[in-house]
Coordinates of C-alpha atoms in Angstrom, one line a residue:
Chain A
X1 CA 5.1 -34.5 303.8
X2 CA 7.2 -32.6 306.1
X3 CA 5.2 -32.2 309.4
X4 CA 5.5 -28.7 311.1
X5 CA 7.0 -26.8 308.4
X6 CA 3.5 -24.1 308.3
X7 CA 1.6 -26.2 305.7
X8 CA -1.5 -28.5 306.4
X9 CA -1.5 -32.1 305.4
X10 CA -4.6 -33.4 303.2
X11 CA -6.1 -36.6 303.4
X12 CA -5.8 -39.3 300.7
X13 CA -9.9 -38.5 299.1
X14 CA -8.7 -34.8 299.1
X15 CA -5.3 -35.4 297.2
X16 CA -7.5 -37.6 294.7
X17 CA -10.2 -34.8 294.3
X18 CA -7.4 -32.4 293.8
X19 CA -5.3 -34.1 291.4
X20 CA -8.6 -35.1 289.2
X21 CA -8.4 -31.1 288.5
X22 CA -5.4 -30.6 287.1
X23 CA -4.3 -32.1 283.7
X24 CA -0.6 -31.9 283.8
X25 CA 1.6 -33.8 287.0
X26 CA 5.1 -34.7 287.4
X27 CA 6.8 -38.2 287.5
X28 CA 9.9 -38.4 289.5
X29 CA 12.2 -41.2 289.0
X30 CA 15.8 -42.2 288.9
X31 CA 17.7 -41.7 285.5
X32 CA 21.4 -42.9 285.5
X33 CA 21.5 -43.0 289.3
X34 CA 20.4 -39.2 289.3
X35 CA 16.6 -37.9 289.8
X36 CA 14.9 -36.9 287.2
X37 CA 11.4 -35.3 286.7
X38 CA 9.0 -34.9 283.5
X39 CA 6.0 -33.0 283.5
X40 CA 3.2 -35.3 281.6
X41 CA -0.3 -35.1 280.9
X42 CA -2.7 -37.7 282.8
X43 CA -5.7 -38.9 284.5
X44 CA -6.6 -40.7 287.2
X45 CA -8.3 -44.4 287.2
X46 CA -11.2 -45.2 289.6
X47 CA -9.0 -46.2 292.5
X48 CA -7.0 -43.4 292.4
X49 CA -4.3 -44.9 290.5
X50 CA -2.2 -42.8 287.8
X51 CA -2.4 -43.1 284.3
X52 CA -0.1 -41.4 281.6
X53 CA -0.1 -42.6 277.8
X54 CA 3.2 -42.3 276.1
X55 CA 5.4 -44.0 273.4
X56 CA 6.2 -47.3 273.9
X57 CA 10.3 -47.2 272.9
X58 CA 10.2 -44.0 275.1
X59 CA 13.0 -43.8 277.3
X60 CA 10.9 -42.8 280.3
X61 CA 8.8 -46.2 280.1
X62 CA 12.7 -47.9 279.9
X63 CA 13.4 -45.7 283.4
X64 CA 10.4 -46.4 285.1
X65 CA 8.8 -49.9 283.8
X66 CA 9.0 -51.7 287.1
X67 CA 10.4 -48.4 290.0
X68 CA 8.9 -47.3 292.4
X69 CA 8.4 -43.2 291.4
X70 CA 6.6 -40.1 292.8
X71 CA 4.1 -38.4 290.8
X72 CA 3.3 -34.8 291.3
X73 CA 0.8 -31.7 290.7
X74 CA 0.1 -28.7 292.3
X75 CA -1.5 -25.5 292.0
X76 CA 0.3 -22.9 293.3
X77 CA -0.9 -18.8 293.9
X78 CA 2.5 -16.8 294.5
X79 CA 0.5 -13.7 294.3
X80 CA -1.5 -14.6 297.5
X81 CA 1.0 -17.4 298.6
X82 CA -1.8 -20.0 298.9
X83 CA -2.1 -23.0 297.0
X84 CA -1.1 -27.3 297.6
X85 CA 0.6 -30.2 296.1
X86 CA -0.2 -33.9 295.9
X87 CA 2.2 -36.5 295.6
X88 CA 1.0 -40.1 294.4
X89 CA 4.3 -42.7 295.2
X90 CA 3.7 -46.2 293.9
X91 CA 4.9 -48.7 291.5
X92 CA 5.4 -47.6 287.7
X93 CA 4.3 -50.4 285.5
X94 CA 3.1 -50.9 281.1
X95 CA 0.1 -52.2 281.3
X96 CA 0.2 -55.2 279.4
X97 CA -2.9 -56.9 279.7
X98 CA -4.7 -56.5 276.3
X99 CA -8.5 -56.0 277.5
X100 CA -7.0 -53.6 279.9
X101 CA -5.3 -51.6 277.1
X102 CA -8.4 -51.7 275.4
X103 CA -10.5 -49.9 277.9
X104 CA -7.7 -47.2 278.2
X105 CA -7.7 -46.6 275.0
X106 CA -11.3 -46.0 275.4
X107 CA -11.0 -44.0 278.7
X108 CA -7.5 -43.5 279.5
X109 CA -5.6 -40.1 278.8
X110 CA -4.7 -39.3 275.5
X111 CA -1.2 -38.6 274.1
X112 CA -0.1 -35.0 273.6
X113 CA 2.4 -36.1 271.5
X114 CA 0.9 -38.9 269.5
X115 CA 3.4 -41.7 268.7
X116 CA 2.9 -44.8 266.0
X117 CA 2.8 -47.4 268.7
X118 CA 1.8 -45.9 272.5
X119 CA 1.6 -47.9 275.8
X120 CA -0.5 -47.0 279.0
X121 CA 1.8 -46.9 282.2
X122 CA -0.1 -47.3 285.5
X123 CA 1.3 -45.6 289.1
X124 CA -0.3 -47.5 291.8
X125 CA -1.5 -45.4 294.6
X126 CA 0.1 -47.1 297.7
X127 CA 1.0 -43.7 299.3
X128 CA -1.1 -40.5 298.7
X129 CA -0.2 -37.7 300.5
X130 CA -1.2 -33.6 299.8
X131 CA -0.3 -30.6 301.8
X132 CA -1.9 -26.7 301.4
X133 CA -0.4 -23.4 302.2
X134 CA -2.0 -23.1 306.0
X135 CA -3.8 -19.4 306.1
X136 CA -4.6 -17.1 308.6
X137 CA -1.1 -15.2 308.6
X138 CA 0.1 -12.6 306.7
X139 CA 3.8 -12.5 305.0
X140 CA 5.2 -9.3 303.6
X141 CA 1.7 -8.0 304.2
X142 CA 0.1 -10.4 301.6
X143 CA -2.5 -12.6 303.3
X144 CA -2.2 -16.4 303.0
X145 CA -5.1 -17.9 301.8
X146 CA -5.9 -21.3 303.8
Chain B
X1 CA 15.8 -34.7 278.5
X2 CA 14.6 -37.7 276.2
X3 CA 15.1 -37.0 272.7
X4 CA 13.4 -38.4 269.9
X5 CA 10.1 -38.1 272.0
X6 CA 8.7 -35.0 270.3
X7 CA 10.2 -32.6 272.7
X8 CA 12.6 -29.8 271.6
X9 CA 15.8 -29.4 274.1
X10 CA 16.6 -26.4 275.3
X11 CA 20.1 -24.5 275.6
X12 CA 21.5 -23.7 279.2
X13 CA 21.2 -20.0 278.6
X14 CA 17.3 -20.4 277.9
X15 CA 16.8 -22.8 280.4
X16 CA 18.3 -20.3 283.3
X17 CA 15.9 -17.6 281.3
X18 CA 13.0 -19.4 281.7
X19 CA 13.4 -20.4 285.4
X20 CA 13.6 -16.7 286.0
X21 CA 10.4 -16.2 285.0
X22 CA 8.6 -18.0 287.7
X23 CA 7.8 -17.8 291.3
X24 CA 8.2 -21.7 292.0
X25 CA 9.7 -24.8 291.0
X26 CA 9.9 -28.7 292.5
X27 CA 13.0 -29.7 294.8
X28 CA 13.4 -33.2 294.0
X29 CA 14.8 -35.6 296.3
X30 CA 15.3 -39.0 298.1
X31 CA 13.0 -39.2 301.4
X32 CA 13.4 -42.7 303.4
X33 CA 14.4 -44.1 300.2
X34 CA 11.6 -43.4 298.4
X35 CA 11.1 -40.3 295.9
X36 CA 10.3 -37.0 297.0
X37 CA 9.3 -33.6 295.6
X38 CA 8.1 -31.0 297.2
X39 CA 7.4 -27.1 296.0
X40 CA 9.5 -24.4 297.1
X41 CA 9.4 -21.0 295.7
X42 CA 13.1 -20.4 294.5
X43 CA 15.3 -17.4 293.1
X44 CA 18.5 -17.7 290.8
X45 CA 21.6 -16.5 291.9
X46 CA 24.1 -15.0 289.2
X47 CA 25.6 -18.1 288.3
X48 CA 22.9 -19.8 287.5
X49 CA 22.6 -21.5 290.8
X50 CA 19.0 -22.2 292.7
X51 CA 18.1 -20.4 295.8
X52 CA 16.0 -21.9 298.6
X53 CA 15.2 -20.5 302.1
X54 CA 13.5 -22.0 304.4
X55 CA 13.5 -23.8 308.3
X56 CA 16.8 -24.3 309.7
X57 CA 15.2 -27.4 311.7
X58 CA 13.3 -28.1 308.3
X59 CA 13.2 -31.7 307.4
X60 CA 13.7 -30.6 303.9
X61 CA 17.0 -29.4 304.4
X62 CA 18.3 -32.6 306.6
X63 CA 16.7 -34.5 303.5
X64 CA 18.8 -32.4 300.9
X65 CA 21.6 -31.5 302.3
X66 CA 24.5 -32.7 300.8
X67 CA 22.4 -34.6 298.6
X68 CA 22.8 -34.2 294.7
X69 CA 18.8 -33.4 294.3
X70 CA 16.9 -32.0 290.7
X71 CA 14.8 -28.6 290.9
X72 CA 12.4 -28.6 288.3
X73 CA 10.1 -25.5 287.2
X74 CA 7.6 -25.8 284.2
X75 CA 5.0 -23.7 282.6
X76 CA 2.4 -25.8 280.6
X77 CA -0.4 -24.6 278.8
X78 CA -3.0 -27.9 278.6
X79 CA -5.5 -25.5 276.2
X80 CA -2.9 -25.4 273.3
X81 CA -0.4 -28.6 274.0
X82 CA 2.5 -25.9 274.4
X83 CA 5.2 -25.4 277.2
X84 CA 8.0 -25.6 278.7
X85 CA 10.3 -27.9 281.3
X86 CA 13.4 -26.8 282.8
X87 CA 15.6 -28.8 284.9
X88 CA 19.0 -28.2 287.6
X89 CA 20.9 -30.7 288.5
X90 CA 23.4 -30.4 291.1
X91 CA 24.6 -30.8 294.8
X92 CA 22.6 -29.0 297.4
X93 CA 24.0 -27.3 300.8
X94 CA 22.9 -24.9 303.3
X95 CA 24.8 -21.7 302.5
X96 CA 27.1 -21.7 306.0
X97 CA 29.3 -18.9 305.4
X98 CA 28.2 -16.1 307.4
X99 CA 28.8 -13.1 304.6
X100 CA 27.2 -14.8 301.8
X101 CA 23.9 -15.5 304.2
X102 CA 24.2 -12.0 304.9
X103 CA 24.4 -11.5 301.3
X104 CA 21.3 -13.6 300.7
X105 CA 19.3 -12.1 303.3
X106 CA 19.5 -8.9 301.1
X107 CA 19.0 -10.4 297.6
X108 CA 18.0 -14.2 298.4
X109 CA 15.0 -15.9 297.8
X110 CA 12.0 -14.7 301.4
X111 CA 10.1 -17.2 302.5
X112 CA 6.4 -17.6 301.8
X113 CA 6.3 -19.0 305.5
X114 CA 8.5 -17.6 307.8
X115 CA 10.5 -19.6 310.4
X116 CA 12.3 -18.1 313.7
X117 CA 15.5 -19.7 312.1
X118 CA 15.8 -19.9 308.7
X119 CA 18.6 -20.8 305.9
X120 CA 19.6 -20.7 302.5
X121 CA 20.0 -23.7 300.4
X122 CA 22.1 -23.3 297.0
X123 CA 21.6 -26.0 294.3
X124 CA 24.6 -25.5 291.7
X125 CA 23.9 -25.7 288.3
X126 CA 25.8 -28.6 287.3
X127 CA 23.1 -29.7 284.9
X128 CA 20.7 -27.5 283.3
X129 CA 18.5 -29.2 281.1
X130 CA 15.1 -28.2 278.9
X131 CA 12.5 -29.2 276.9
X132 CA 10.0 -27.5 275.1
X133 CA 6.9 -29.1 273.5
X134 CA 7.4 -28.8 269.4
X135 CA 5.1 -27.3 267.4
X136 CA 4.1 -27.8 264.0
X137 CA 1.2 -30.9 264.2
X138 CA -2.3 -31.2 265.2
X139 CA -3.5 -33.5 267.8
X140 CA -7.1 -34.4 268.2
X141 CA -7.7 -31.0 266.1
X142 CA -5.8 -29.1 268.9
X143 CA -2.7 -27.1 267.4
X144 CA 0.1 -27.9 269.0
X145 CA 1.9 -24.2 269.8
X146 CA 5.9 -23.9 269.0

């Protein structure tokens, strides 16, 4: 978050009810020592932690297996300027654990892009943060919603 | 872009057509060592190059730049699988030079939340990379849209 820049900071229960709204985030990692960022479909587990189902020879489970990465949504108005944006930063890791894979495959998010052999890649949590477009001004005449 | 992953990459030209279809995009970045990415909205400038404006005293811009960061702007549609993901690469840098600030203060990106003292940041388009989803399959008995 970037304190005093005109947006209001969200607490962590907030960001979680937020980002179990929205279907699609971000994950932003490191690719050959320059960031990179990939839209993917997901769900959040019951403490809040990210989940994302994708191909395990994928090269995005190579970049991430093991880093510490951002994951991102928001939902943004730019016809009223009002919207916010959650960002969950935490450890990237397969989950390898067989009886855990089985209950994702039961609950967890579902591939958009089915492969032959998928893994489940977990984002803990550890920092949650969320801001929203602060209202109450107007810009260019068009109100900002709070 | 990760090929092979079911994902159709896109050409420069259509990535830099796309982006300039939408209001916002994602300035990715390092924060305290850790992964950051925040929304901003943007505006191209003629060479393909990302427009930001925003606080002078910003943390954002002390965070970027200088800094080779990713801007990333998407449009996804989670009702039919379909979408796109475009991605700039490049060095960003507050835009110093007195005539080209005046020149962006007529045609640059406004800001959503003003600031007493504000700047432009330009991203250059070292990189410009895309993905679309492919069409063609089913998943779950959604169509996947090309």
């Amino acid at each position: 978050m970037y304190p005093n820049d005109g947006f209001r900071e969200l607490e962590r229960q907030e960001c979680l009810r937020l980002l179990a709204e929205v279907p699609v985030g971000r994950i932003v990692h490191t690719r050959q020592a320059l960031p990179a960022v990939l839209p993917v479909n997901f769900c959040l587990d019951g403490d809040g932690a990210v989940l994302l189902r994708t191909a395990a020879a994928s090269e995005l489970v190579r970049a991430i297996d093991g880093a510490v990465v951002a994951f991102e949504a928001d939902q943004v108005d730019a016809g009223t300027h009002s919207g916010w944006s959650v960002v969950v930063t935490g450890a990237a890791s397969v989950v390898r654990d067989p009886a855990e894979h089985d209950r994702l495959t039961r609950t967890g998010p579902r591939s958009w892009v089915p492969s032959p052999e998928e893994v489940f890649v977990r984002i803990e949590p550890d920092l949650v943060t969320g801001r929203a477009l602060v209202g109450g001004r107007t810009l260019y005449g068009l109100p900002l919603a709070d």
